CSV table of C-alpha atoms and ligand atoms in Angstrom, one decimal:
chain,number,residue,atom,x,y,z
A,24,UNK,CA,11.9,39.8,22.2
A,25,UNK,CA,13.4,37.3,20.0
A,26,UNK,CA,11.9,35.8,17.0
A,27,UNK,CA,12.6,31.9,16.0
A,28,UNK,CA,11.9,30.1,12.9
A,29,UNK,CA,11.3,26.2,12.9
A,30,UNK,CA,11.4,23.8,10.3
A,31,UNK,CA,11.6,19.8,10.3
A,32,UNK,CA,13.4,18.6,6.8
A,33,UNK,CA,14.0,15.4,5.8
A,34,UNK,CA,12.9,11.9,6.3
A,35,UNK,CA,10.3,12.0,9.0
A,36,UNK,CA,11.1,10.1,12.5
A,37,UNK,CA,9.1,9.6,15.7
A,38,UNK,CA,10.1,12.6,18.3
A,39,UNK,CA,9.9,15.9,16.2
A,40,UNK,CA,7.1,16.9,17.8
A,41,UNK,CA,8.6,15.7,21.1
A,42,UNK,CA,11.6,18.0,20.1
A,43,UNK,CA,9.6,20.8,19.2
A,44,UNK,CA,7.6,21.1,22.2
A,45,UNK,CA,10.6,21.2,24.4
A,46,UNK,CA,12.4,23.8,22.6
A,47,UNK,CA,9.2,25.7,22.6
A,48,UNK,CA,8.3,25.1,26.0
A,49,UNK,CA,12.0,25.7,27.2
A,50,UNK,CA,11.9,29.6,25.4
A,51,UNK,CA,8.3,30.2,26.8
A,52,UNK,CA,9.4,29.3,30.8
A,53,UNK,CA,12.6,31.3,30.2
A,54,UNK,CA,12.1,34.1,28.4
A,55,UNK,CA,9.1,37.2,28.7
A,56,UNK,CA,8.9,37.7,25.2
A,57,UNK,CA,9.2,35.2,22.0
A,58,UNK,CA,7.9,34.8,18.4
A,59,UNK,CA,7.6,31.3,16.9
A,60,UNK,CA,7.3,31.1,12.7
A,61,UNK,CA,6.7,27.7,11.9
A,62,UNK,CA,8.1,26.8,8.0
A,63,UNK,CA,6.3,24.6,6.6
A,64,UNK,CA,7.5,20.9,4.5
A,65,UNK,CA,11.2,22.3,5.6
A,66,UNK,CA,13.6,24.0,3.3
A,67,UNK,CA,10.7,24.7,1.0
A,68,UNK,CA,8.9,26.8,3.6
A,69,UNK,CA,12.0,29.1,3.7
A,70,UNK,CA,12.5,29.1,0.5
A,71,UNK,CA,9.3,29.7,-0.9
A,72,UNK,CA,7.9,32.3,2.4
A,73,UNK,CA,5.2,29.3,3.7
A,74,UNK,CA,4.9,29.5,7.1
A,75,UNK,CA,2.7,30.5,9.6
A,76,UNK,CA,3.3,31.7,13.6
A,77,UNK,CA,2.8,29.1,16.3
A,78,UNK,CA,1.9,30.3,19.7
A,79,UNK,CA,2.1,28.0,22.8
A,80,UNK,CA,-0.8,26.2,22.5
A,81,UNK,CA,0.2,24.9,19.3
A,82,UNK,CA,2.8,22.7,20.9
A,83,UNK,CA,0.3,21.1,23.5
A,84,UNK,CA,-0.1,17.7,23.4
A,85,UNK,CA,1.9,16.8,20.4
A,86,UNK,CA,4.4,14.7,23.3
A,87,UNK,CA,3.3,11.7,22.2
A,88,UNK,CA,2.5,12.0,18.5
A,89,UNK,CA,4.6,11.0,15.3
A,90,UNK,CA,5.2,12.5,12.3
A,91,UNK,CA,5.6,16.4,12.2
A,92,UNK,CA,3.1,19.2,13.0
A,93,UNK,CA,5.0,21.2,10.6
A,94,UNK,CA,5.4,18.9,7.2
A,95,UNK,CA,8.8,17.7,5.9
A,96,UNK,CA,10.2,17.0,2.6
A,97,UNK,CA,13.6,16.1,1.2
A,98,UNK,CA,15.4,19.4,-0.7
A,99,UNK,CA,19.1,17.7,-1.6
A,100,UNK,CA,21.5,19.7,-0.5
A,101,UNK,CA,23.5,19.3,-3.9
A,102,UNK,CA,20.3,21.0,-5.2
A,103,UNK,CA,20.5,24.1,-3.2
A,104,UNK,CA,22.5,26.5,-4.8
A,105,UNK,CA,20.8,25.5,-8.9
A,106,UNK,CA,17.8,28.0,-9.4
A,107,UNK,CA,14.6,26.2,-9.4
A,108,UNK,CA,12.5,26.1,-12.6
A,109,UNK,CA,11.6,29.6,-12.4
A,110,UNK,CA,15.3,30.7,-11.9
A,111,UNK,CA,14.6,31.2,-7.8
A,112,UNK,CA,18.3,31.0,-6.4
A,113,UNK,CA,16.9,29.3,-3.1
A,114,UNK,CA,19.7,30.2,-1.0
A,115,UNK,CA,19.8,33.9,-1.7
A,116,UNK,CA,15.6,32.8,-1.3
A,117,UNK,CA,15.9,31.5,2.4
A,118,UNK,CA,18.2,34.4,3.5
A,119,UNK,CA,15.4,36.8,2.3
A,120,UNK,CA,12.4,34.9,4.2
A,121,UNK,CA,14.9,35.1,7.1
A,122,UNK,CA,15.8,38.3,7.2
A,123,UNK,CA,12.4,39.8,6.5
A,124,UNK,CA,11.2,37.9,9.3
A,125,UNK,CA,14.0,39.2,11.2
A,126,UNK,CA,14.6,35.9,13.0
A,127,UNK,CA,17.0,35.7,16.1
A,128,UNK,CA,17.6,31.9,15.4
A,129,UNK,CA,16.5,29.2,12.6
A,130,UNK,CA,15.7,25.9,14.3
A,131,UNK,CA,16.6,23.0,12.2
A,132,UNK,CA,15.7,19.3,12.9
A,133,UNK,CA,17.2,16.9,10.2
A,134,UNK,CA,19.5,14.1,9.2
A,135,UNK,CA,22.5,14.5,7.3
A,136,UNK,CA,21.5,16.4,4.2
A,137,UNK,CA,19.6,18.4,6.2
A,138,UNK,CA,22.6,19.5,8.5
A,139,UNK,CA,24.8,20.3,5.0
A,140,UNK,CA,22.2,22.4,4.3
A,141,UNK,CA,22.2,24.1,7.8
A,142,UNK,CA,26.0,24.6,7.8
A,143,UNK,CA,26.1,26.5,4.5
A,144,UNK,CA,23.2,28.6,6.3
A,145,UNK,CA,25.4,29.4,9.0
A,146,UNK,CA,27.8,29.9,6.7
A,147,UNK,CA,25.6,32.7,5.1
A,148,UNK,CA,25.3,34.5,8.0
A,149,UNK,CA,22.1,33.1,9.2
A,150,UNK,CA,21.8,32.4,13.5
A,151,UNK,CA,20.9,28.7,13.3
A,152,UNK,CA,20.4,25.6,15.9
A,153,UNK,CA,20.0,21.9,15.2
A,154,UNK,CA,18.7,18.7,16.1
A,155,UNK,CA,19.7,15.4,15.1
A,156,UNK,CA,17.0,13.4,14.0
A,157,UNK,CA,16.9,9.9,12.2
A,158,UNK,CA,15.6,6.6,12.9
A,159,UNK,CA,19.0,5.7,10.7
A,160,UNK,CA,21.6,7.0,14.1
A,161,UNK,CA,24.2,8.1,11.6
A,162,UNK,CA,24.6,11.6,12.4
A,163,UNK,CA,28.3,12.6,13.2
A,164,UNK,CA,28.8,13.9,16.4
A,165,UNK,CA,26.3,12.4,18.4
A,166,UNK,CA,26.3,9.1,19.9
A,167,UNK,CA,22.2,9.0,19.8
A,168,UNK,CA,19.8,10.6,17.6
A,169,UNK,CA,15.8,10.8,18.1
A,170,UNK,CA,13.7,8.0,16.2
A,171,UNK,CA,16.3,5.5,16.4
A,172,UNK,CA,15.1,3.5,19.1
A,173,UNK,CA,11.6,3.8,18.4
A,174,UNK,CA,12.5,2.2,14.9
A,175,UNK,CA,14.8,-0.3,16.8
A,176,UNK,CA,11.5,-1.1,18.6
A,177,UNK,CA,9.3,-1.5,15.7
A,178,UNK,CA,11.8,-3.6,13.5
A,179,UNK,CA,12.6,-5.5,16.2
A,180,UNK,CA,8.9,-6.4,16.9
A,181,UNK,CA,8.8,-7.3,13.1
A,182,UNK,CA,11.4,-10.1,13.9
A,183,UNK,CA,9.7,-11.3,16.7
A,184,UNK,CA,6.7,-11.9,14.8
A,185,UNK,CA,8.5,-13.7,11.7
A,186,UNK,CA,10.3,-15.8,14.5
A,187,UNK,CA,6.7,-17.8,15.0
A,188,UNK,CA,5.9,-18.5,11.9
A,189,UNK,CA,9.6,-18.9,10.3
A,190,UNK,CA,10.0,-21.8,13.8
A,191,UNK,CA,6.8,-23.1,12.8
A,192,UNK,CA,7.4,-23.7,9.0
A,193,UNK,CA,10.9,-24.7,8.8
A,194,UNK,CA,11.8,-21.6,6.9
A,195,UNK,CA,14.2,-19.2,5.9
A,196,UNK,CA,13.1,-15.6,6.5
A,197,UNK,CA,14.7,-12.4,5.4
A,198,UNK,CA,13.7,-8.9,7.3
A,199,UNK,CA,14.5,-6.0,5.2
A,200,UNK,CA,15.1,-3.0,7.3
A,201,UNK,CA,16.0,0.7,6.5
A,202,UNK,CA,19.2,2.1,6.0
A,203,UNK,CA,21.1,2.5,2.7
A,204,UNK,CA,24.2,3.6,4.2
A,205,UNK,CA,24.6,2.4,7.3
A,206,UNK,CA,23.5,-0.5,9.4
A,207,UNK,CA,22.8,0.3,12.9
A,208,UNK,CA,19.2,0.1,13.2
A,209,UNK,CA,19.8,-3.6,11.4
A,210,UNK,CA,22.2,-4.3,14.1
A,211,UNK,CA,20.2,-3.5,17.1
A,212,UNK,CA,16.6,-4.7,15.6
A,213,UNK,CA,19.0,-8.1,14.4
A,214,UNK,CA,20.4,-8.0,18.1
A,215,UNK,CA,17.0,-7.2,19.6
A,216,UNK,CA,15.1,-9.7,17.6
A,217,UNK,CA,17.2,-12.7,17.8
A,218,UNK,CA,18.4,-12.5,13.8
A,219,UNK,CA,21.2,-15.3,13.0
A,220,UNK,CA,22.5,-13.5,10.5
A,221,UNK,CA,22.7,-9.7,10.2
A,222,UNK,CA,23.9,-8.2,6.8
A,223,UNK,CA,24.5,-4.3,7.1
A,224,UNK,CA,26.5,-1.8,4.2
A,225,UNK,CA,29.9,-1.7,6.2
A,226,UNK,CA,30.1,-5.6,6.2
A,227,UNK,CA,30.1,-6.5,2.8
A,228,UNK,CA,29.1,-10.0,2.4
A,229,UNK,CA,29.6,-13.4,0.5
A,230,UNK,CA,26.6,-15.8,-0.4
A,231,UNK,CA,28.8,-18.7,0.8
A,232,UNK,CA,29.2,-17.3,4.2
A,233,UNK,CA,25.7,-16.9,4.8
A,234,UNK,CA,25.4,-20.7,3.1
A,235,UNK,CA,27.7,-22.1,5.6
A,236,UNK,CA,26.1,-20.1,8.7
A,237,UNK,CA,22.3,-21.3,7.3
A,238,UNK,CA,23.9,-25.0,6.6
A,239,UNK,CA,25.4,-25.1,10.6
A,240,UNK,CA,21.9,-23.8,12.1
A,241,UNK,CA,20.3,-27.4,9.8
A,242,UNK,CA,23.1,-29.1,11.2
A,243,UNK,CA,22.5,-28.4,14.7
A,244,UNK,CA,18.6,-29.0,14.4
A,245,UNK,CA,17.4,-25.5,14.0
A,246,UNK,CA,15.3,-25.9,11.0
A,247,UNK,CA,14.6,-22.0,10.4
A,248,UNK,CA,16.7,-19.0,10.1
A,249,UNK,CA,16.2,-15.3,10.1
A,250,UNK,CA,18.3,-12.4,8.5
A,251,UNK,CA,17.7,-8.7,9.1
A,252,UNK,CA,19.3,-7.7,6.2
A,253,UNK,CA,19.9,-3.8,5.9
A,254,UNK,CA,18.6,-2.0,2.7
A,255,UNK,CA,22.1,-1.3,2.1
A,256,UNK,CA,23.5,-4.6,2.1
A,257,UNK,CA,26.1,-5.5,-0.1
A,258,UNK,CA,27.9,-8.5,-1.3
A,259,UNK,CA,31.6,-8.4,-1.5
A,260,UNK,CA,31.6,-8.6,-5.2
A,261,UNK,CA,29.3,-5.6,-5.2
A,262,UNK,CA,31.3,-3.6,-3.1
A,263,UNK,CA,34.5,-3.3,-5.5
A,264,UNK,CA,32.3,-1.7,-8.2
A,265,UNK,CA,32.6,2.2,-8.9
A,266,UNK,CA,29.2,3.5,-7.6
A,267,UNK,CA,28.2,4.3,-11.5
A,268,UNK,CA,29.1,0.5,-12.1
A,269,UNK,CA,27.0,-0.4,-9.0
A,270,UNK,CA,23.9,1.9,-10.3
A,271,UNK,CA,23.9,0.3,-13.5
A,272,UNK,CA,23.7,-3.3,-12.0
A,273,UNK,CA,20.9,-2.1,-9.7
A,274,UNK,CA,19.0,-0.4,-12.8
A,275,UNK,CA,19.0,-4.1,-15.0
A,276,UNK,CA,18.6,-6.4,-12.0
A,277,UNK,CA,15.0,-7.6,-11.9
A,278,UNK,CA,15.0,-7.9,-8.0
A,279,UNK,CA,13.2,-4.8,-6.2
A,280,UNK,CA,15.8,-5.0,-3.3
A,281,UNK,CA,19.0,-6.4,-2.0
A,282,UNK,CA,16.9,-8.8,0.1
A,283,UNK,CA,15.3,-10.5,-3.0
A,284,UNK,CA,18.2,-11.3,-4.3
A,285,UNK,CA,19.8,-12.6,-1.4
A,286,UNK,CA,16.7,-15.0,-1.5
A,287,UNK,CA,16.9,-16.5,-4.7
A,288,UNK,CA,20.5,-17.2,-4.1
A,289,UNK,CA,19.5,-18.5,-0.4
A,290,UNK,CA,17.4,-20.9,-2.0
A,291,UNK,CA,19.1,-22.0,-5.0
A,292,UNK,CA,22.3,-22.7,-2.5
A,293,UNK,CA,20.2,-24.5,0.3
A,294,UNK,CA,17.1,-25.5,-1.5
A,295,UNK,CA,15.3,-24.5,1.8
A,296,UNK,CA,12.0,-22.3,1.3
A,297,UNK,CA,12.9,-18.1,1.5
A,298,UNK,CA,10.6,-15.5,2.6
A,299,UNK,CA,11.0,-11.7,2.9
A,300,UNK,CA,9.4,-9.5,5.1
A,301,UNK,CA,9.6,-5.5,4.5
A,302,UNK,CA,8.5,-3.5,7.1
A,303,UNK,CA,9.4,-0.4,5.1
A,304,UNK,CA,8.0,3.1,6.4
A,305,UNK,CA,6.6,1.2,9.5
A,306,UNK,CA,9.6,2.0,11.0
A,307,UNK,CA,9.1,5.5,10.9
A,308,UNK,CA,5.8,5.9,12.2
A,309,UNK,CA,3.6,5.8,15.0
A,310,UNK,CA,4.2,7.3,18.1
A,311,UNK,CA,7.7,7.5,20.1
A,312,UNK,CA,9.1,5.3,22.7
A,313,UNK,CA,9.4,6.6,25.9
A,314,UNK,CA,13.5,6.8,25.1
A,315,UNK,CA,13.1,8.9,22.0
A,316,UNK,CA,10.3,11.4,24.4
A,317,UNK,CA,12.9,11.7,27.1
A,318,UNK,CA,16.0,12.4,24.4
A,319,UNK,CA,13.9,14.0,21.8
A,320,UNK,CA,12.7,16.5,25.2
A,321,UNK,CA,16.5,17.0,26.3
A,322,UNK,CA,17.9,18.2,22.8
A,323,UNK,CA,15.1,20.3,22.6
A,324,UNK,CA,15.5,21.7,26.0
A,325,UNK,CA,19.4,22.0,25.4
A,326,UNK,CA,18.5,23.8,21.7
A,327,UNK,CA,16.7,26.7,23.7
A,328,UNK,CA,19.5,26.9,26.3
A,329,UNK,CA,21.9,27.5,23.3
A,330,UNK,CA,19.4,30.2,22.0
A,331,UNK,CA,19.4,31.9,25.0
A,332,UNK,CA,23.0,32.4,25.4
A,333,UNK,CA,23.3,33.3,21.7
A,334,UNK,CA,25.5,30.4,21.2
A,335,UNK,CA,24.4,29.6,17.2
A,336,UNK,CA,26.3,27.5,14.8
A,337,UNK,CA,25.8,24.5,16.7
A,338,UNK,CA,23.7,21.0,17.0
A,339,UNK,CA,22.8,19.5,20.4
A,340,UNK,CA,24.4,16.0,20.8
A,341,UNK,CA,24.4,13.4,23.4
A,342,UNK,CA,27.9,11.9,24.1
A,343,UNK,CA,28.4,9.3,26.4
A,344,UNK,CA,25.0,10.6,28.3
A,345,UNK,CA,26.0,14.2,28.4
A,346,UNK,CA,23.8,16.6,26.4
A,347,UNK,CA,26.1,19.2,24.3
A,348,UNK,CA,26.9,20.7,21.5
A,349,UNK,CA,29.3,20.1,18.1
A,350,UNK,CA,29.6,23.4,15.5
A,351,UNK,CA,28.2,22.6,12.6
A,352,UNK,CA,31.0,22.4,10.7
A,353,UNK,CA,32.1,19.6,12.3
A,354,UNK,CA,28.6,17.3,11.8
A,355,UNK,CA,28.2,18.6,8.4
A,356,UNK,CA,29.1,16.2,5.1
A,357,UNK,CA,30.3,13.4,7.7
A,358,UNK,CA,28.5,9.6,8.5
A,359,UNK,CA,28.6,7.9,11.5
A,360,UNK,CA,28.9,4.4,10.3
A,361,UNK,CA,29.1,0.8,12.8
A,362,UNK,CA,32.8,0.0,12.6
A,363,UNK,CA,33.9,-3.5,11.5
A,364,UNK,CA,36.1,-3.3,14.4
A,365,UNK,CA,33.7,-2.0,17.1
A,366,UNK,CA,32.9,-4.2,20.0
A,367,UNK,CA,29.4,-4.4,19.5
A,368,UNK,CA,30.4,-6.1,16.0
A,369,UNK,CA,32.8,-8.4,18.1
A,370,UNK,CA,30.5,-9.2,20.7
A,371,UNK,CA,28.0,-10.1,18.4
A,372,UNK,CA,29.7,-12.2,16.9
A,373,UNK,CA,30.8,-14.1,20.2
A,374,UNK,CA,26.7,-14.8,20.9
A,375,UNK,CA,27.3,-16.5,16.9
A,376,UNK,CA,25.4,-14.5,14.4
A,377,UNK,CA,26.8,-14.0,11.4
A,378,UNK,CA,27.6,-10.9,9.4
A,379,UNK,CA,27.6,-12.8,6.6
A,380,UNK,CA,31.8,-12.0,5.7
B,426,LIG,O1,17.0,8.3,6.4
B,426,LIG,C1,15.8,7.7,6.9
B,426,LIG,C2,15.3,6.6,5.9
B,426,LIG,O2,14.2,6.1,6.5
B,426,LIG,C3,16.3,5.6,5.6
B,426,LIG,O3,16.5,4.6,6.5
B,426,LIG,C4,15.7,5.0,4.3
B,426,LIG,O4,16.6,4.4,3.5
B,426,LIG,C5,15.2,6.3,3.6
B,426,LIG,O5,15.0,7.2,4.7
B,426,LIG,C6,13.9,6.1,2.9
B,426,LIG,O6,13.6,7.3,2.3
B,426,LIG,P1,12.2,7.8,1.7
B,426,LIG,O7,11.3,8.1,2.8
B,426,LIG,O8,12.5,9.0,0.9
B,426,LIG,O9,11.6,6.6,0.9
């Protein structure tokens, strides 16, 4: 018999349920006897004892739909170990719902504050698995996580659309797309969609360089322009600030986002006519691309292998098309940011978008 917990924390992404399923599908081919609890809105269900026990069924025909069966919410990390208002200490809290459960394994799917949290459960002691998740790709350890390129495909289709209408009025159009820390899924929707100029955190940039790179598009006759600009973006003078300097800025600037800014600027520079699309949580919905069914299936396939053998401590990964595994330890507190230096920067660059530096 052996008795798993499951719990989705985080941001949501398409493919949970994907990943679910095969974990649970993979423990009910394999072994005779098996107990699913189901946490519910992540951390807080283990915390706080709210859950509730899944049996096959529950996992039928969720393949194809978004979101998560069980409910998610974000619970910092940094948060864990302060008692709650009623002076709950929530890690001594989660070790007791485990326990009395008398779990074999916690599943955990999450991003990276979810997998800090999941180390310093391993670190307590606790049996736990997990599952990269995040449309933002920027788990360490993992060349691919599930949600990524169903967000790729929706951002990208964003583009596509504003490429009609920006060709068609002579405009200058600005995509905002998610990711505060890292640029990836602005990359390859910016890749994907065509963008000419493609502003993520890790490339800080400078208004004149985009200037100059809208100013040669005029030059050569293409009257519009389109930037998928990540949420994250930051100009070069920005980016020598101390993040308290950086927070203040942000808290007396009257621009809602990065992107808005960018625009003014855009158009007091060029004088030519700025719009700004924000697809926002879009990105995050709807059901998964077939990618995201097949990788989202194959961690959660590989997660159940790991619980049979009893080898905890560990997220499934994909590297260089392999499934495996990386110990926690090794995942947890680290980013896995686009490199300024990676050939995927330097090649797109040779097609001649600019990154705006
Ligand atoms: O980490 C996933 C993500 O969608 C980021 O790309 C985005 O910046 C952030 O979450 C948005 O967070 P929230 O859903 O809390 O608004």
């Amino acid at each position: 018999m052996k008795r798993i917990g499951l719990l989705t924390s985080g941001g949501d992404c398409q493919a949970l349920n994907a990943a679910m399923r095969g974990v649970v599908k993979a423990l009910f081919t394999n072994l005779e006897d098996l107990e699913i609890f189901g946490f519910h809105e992540g951390y807080k269900g283990l915390i706080y004892g709210n859950y509730r026990m899944l049996n096959y069924r529950d996992f039928s025909g969720i393949l194809t739909v978004g979101g998560t069966i069980l409910g998610t919410s974000r619970q910092p990390y940094k948060l864990m170990r302060i008692p709650d208002e009623n002076g709950l200490d929530k890690v001594e809290a989660m070790k007791l719902t485990y326990h009395k459960l008398r779990l074999d394994c916690l599943v955990i799917l999450g991003g990276n504050g979810t997998h800090k949290t999941a180390n310093l459960l391993k670190d307590e002691g606790l049996n736990i698995i997990t599952l990269p998740k995040t449309i933002d790709n920027d788990i360490w350890g993992t060349d691919m996580t599930f949600g990524f390129q169903s967000a790729v495909n929706i951002a990208s289709d964003a583009i596509d659309c504003i490429h009609t209408t920006a060709a068609s009025h002579g405009r200058v159009f600005i995509v905002e797309v998610m990711g505060h820390k890292v640029g990836w899924l602005t990359l390859y929707a910016g890749i994907a969609g065509g963008a000419d100029i493609i502003l993520i955190p890790e490339i800080p940039y400078s208004i004149n360089s985009i200037e100059k790179a809208i100013n040669k598009r005029t030059a050569r006759g293409s009257h519009f322009t389109i930037l998928a600009v990540a949420e994250g973006a930051i100009s070069q003078e920005d980016a020598l600030l101390s993040k308290k300097e950086l927070r203040e800025k942000n808290k007396m600037s009257h621009h809602p986002s990065v992107s808005y800014e960018i625009a003014e600027q855009i158009a007091q520079k060029t004088g030519q006519e700025v719009r700004i699309t924000v697809p926002g949580h879009m990105q995050r919905g709807g059901s998964p691309c077939a990618y995201d069914r097949v990788l989202a299936t194959r961690f959660g396939a590989a997660a159940a292998d790991l619980i049979i053998k009893e080898e905890y401590g560990n997220m499934v990964a994909m590297i260089n098309g392999e499934i495996t595994k990386v110990p926690l330890e090794e995942v947890a507190g680290r980013l896995k940011m686009v490199s300024p230096d990676s050939s995927i920067v330097k090649e797109t660059k040779l097609i001649g978008i600019s990154f705006g530096d």
